[in-house]
XYZ file of C-alpha atoms in Angstrom:
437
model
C 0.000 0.000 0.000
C 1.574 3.212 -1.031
C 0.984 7.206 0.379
C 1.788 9.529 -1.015
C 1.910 12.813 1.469
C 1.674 16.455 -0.561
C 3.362 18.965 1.894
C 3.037 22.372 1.959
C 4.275 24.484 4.972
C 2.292 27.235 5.928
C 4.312 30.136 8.147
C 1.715 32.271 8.503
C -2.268 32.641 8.146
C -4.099 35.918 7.141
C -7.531 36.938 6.534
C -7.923 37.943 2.504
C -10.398 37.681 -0.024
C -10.356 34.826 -1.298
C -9.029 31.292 0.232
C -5.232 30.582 -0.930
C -1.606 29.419 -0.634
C 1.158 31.059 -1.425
C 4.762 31.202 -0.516
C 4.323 29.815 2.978
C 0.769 31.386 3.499
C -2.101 30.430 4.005
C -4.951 33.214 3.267
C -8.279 32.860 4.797
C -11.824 34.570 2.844
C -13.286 34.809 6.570
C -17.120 35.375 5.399
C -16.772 32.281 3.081
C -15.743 30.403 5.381
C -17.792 31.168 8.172
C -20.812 30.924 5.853
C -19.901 27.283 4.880
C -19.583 26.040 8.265
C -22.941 26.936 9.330
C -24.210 25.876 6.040
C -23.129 22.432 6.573
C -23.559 22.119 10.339
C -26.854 23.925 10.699
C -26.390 23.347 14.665
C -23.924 25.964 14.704
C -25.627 29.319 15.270
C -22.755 31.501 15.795
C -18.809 31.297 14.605
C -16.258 33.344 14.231
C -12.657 32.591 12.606
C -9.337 34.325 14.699
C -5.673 33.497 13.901
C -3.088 33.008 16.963
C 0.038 32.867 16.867
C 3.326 31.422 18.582
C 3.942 34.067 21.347
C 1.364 35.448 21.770
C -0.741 36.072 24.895
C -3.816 34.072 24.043
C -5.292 31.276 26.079
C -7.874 29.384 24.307
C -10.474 27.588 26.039
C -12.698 25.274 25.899
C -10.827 23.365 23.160
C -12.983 20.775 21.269
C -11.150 19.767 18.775
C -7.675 20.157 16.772
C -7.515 19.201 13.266
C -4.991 19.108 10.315
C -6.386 21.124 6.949
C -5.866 18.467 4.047
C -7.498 17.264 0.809
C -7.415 14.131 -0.831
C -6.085 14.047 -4.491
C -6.009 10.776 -5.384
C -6.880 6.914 -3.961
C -9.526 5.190 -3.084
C -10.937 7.488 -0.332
C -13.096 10.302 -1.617
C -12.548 12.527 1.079
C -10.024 13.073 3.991
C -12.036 11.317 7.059
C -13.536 8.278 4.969
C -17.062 7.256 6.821
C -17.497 10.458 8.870
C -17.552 13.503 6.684
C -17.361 11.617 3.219
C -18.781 8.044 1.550
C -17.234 5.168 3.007
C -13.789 4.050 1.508
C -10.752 2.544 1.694
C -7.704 5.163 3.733
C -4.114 4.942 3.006
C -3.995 4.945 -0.494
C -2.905 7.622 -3.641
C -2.106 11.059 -2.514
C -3.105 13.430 0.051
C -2.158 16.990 0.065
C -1.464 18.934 3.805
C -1.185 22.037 5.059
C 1.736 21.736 7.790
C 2.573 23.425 10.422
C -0.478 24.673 11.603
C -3.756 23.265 12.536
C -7.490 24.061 12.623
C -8.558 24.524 16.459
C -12.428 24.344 17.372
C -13.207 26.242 20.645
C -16.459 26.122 22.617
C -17.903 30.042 22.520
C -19.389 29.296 25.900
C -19.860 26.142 27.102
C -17.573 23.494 27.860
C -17.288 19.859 29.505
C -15.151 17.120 31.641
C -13.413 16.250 28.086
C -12.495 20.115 26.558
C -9.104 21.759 27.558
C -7.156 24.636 27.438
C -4.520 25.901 25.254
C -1.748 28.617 25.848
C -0.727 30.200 22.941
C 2.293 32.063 24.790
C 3.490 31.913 28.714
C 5.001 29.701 30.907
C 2.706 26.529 29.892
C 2.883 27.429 25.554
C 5.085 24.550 25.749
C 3.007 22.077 27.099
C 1.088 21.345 23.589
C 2.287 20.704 19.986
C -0.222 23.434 19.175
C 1.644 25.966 21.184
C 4.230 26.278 18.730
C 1.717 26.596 15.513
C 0.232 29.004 13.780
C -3.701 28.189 13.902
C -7.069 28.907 12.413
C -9.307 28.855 15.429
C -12.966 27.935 14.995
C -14.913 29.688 17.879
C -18.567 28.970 17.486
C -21.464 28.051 20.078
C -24.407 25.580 19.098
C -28.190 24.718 19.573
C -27.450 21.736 21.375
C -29.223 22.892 23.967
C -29.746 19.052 25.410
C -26.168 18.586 26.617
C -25.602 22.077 27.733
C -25.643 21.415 31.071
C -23.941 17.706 30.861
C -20.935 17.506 32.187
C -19.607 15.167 29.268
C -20.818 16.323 25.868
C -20.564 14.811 22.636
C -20.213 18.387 20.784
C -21.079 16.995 17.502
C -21.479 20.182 15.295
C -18.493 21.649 16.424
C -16.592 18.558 16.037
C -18.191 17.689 12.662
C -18.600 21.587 11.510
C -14.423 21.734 12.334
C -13.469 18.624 10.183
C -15.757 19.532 6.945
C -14.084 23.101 7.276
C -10.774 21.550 7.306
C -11.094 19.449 4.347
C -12.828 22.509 2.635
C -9.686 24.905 3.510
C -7.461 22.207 2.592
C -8.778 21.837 -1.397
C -7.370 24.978 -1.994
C -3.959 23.293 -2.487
C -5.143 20.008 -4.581
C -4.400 21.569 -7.598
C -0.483 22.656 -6.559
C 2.488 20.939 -6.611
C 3.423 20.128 -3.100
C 6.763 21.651 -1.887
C 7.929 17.589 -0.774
C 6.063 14.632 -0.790
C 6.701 11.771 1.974
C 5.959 8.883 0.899
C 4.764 5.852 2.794
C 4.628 2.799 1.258
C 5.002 -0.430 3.193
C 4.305 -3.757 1.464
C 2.078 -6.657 2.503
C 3.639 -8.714 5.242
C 3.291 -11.960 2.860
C 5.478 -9.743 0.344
C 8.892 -8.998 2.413
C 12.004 -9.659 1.131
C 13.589 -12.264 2.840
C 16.145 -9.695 4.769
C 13.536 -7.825 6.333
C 11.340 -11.421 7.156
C 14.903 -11.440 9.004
C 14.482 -8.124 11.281
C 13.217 -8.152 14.229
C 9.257 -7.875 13.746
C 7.404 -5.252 15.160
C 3.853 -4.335 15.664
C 2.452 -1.225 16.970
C -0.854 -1.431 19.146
C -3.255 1.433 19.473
C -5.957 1.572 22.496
C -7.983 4.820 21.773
C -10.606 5.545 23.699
C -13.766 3.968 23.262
C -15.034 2.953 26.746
C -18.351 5.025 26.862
C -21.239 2.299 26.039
C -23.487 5.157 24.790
C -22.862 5.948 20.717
C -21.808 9.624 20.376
C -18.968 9.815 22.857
C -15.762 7.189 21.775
C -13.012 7.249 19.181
C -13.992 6.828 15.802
C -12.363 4.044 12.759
C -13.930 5.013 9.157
C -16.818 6.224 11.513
C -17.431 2.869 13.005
C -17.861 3.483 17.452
C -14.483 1.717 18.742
C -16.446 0.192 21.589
C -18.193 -2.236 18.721
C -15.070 -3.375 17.660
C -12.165 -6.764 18.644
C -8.720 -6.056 17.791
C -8.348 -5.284 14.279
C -5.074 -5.630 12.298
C -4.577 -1.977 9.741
C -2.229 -0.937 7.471
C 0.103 1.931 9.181
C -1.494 4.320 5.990
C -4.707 4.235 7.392
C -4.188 5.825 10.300
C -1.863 8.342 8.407
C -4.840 9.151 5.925
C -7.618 10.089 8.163
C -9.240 7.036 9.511
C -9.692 8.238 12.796
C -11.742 11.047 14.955
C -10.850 11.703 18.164
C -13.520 10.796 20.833
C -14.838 13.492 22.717
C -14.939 11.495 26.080
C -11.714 11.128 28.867
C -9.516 14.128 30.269
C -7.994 15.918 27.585
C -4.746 15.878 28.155
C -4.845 11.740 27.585
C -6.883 12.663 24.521
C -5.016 12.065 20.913
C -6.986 14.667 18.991
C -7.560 14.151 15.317
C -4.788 16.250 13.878
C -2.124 13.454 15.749
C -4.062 10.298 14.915
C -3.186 11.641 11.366
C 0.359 12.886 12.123
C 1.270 10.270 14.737
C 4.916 9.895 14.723
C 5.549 7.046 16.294
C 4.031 4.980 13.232
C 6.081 7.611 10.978
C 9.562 6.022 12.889
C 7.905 2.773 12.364
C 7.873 3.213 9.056
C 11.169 4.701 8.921
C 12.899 2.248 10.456
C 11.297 -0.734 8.302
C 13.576 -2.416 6.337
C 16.607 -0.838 8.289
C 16.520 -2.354 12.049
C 12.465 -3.715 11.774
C 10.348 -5.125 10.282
C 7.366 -3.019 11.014
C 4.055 -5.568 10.473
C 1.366 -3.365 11.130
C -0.911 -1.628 13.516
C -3.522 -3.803 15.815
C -6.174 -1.654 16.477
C -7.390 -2.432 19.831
C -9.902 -0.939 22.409
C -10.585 0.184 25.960
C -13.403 -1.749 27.650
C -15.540 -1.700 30.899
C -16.309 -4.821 32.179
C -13.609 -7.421 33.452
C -14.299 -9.776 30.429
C -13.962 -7.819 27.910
C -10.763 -6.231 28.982
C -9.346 -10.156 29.084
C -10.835 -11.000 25.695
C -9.108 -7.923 24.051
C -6.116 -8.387 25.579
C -5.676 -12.226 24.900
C -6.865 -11.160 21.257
C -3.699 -8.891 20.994
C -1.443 -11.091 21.566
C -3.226 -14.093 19.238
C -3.035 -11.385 16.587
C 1.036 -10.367 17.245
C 1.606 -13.643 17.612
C 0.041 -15.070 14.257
C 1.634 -11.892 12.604
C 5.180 -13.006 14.024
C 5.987 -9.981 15.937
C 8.927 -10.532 18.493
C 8.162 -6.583 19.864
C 5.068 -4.341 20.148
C 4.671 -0.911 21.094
C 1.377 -0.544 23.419
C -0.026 3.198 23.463
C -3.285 3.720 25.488
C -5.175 7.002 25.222
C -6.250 7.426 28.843
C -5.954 6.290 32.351
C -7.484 5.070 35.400
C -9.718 2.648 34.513
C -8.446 1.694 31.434
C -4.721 1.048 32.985
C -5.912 -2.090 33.235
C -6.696 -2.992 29.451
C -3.364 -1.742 28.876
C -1.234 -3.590 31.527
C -3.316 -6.902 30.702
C -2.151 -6.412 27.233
C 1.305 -5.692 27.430
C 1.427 -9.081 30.255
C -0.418 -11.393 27.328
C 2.181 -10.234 24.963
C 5.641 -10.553 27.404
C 3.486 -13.896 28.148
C 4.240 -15.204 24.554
C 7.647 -14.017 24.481
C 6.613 -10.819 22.546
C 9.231 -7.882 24.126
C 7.290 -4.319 24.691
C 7.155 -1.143 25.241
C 4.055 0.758 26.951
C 3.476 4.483 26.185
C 1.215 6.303 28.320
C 0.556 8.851 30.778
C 0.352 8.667 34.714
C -2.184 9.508 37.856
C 0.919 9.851 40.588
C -0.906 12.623 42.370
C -0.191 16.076 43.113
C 2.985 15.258 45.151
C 4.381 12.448 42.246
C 3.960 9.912 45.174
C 1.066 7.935 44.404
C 1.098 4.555 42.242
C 0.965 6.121 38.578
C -1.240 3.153 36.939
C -4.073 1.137 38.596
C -3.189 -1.780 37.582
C 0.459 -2.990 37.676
C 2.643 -5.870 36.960
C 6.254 -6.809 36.938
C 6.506 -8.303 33.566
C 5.504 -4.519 32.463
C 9.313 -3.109 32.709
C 9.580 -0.648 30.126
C 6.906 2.546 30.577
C 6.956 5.470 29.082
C 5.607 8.476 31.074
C 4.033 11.088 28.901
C 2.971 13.384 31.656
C 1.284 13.419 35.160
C -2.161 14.021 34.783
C -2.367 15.757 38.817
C 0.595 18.248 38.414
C -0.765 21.577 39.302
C -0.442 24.308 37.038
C -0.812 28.261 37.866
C -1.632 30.338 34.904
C -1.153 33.802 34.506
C -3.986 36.707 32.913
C -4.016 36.556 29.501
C -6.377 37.293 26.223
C -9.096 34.576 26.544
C -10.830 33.078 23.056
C -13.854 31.067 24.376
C -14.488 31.603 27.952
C -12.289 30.479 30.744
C -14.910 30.185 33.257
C -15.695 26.963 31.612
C -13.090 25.489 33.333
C -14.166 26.282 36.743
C -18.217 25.704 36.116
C -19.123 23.227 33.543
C -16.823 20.267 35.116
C -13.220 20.155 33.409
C -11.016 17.226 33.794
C -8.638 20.018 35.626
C -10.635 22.597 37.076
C -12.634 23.091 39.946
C -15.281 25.785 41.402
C -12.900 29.007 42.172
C -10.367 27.728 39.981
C -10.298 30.966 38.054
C -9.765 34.374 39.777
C -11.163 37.331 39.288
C -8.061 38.771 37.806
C -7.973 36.123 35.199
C -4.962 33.781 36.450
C -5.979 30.138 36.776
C -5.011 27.282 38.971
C -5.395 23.818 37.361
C -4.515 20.346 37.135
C -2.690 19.122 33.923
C -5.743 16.908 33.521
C -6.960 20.001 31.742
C -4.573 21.381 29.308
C -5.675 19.901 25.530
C -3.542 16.577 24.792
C -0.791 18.069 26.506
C 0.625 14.876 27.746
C 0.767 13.823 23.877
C 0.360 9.907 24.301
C 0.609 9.789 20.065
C 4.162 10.324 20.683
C 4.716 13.912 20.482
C 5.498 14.524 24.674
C 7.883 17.117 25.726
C 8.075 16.185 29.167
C 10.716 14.690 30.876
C 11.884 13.822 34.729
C 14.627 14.213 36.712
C 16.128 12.218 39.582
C 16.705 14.513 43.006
């Protein structure tokens, strides 16, 4: 299966009349724009399109959603999220044009939830997220959904849906351009190796997104299908590179792996890089996060049938969350040492405010090589800044990392990393790292 990956790297976005790229930027036709969106999600009733910047003093909050702007050229896709926003069909496949760079940020006008964050465009915490160090379009809009306003988790489906349709519709306006490089991404069937890289050591990479929430509306999307109706399910590395995922809108966001890194995610980009040269990278095994006892042991046991039928000798295990789900991921990384199948886990931790707490519920000695992305109780103090949204949404509609009085009257902000938008990065693009005292 071959990818091909049309870059073009945007340094700056303006507002102009009409929608283009040029030279490194990207000009926005605001009014268009705006007019689409609430065209095509008719939920939205009012939007409004800023720019922000690296640097500056902007804190953005509640943040839905971040998404990459891209069009599909070519392949057997007809659209860049296959199954959500466009006809159902095959990912991974011809070429895909990207704007990099930057990324398309959806903020809540008002009202937020337990799963939206916060993001610092400058400050002590900028940092903290990928998106910190972007230029980004920024979606601001509020919605009729009147029957989850005052829910503490929220599915926020027109401003999730109303951000992805006006990313692919932004993105089109390079499909006609010659990209300024292409990566390309094209790994073979496993039955088709050459008999030096059937040699490597064999590798799979296993994915547990978040899909524990048993009502439809809330998990982790795959070519629209709900994760929590899903086994384990072997993919080609392209697919998740070519927009067969949507991030849930369910868990503490800075576990969450929004959409723009499920397309982006670079551990599967090393992967692939390193195929052929010190792996042999088999695939991804889509996985899940369950509830119930039984289906956390069928999932796992699954895994490792699946690595081991595949012929993988290592796996990398990421899980998108924590707390409950600790447990999905432990019990599969144990099934696969179990079979003699060496891994690696990648998530983040609960360690409490003082580090000193166990970081995952469930723990095991065969589990000997963790990565930490981030602590999700380390306190944060924010200073004033320019707010786009509303920040009292932290503090009143129940955020992962805020609390009543959370925000003073001055506009500084004391919160728990719980809340600050995918900032512990789980896809594999985490900052953070720890000393020894």
């Amino acid at each position: 299966m071959r990818l091909e990956m049309g870059n073009f790297h945007v340094k700056d976005i303006v507002f102009g009349d009409n929608t283009s790229y040029a030279d490194g930027v990207l000009t926005v036709d605001k009014e268009e724009l705006l007019s689409y969106v609430k065209e095509e999600e008719p939920g939205i009733t009012t939007a409004d399109l800023r720019v922000v910047k690296p640097g500056e003093m902007v804190r953005l909050c509640p943040v839905k959603e971040a998404i990459e702007m891209r069009c599909k050229v070519s392949g057997k896709s007809q659209g860049i999220f296959p199954g959500v926003t466009s006809p159902m069909g095959q990912a991974g496949h011809g070429r895909t044009h990207a704007l990099k760079g930057c990324s398309l940020i959806v903020v809540g006008e008002h009202m937020g939830g337990f799963q939206d964050g916060v993001i610092d465009m400058g400050g002590k915490y900028q940092d903290q997220t990928i998106f910190g160090d972007m230029v980004n379009l920024v979606l601001v809009a509020d919605t009729d959904e009147n029957f989850e306003r005052f829910e503490q988790q929220k599915k926020n489906k027109a401003l999730r849906w109303g951000g992805m349709k006006l990313a692919e519709y932004i993105g089109q306006c390079v499909k006609e351009m010659e990209p300024e490089d292409v990566e390309v991404f094209d790994l073979p069937a496993v039955t088709d190796r050459t008999a030096e890289i059937d040699s490597l050591p064999g590798v799979v990479y296993v994915l547990q997104p978040q899909t524990q929430m048993e009502a439809m509306g809330y998990n982790t999307l795959i070519y629209g299908w709900d994760g929590n109706h899903m086994l384990p399910t072997f993919m080609h590395p392209n697919e998740l590179l070519d927009g067969c995922m949507i991030s849930g809108s369910f868990m503490p966001t800075s576990s969450k792996i929004s959409t723009y890194e499920f397309g982006v995610n670079p551990v599967v980009k090393r992967l692939m890089a390193e195929h052929g040269k010190t792996i042999n990278f088999l695939g991804v095994i889509m996985a899940n996060l369950n509830v119930k006892m039984n289906e956390k042991d069928r999932c796992a046991k699954m895994i490792a049938q699946m690595a081991h039928n595949l012929g993988a000798t290592g796996a990398i295990v990421a899980e998108e969350g924590y707390g409950n789900p600790d447990v999905d991921y432990t019990a599969a990384l144990v099934e696969l040492e179990k079979i003699g199948v060496k891994t690696v886990g990648i998530s983040d931790e609960a360690t409490g405010r003082d580090g000193g707490s166990q970081p995952l519920v469930s723990m095991n000695p065969m589990t000997d090589a963790l990565v930490s992305t981030g602590n999700v109780s380390q306190v944060y103090d924010l200073e004033p800044m320019e707010v786009i949204g509303e920040l009292e949404a932290l503090a009143r509609d129940g955020n992962s990392g805020g609390w009543e009085g959370c925000v003073k009257p001055d506009g500084s902000t004391t919160m728990e990393n719980n809340g600050m938008f995918c900032c512990n990065h789980i896809s594999g693009f985490s900052r953070k790292t720890c000393a020894e005292f």
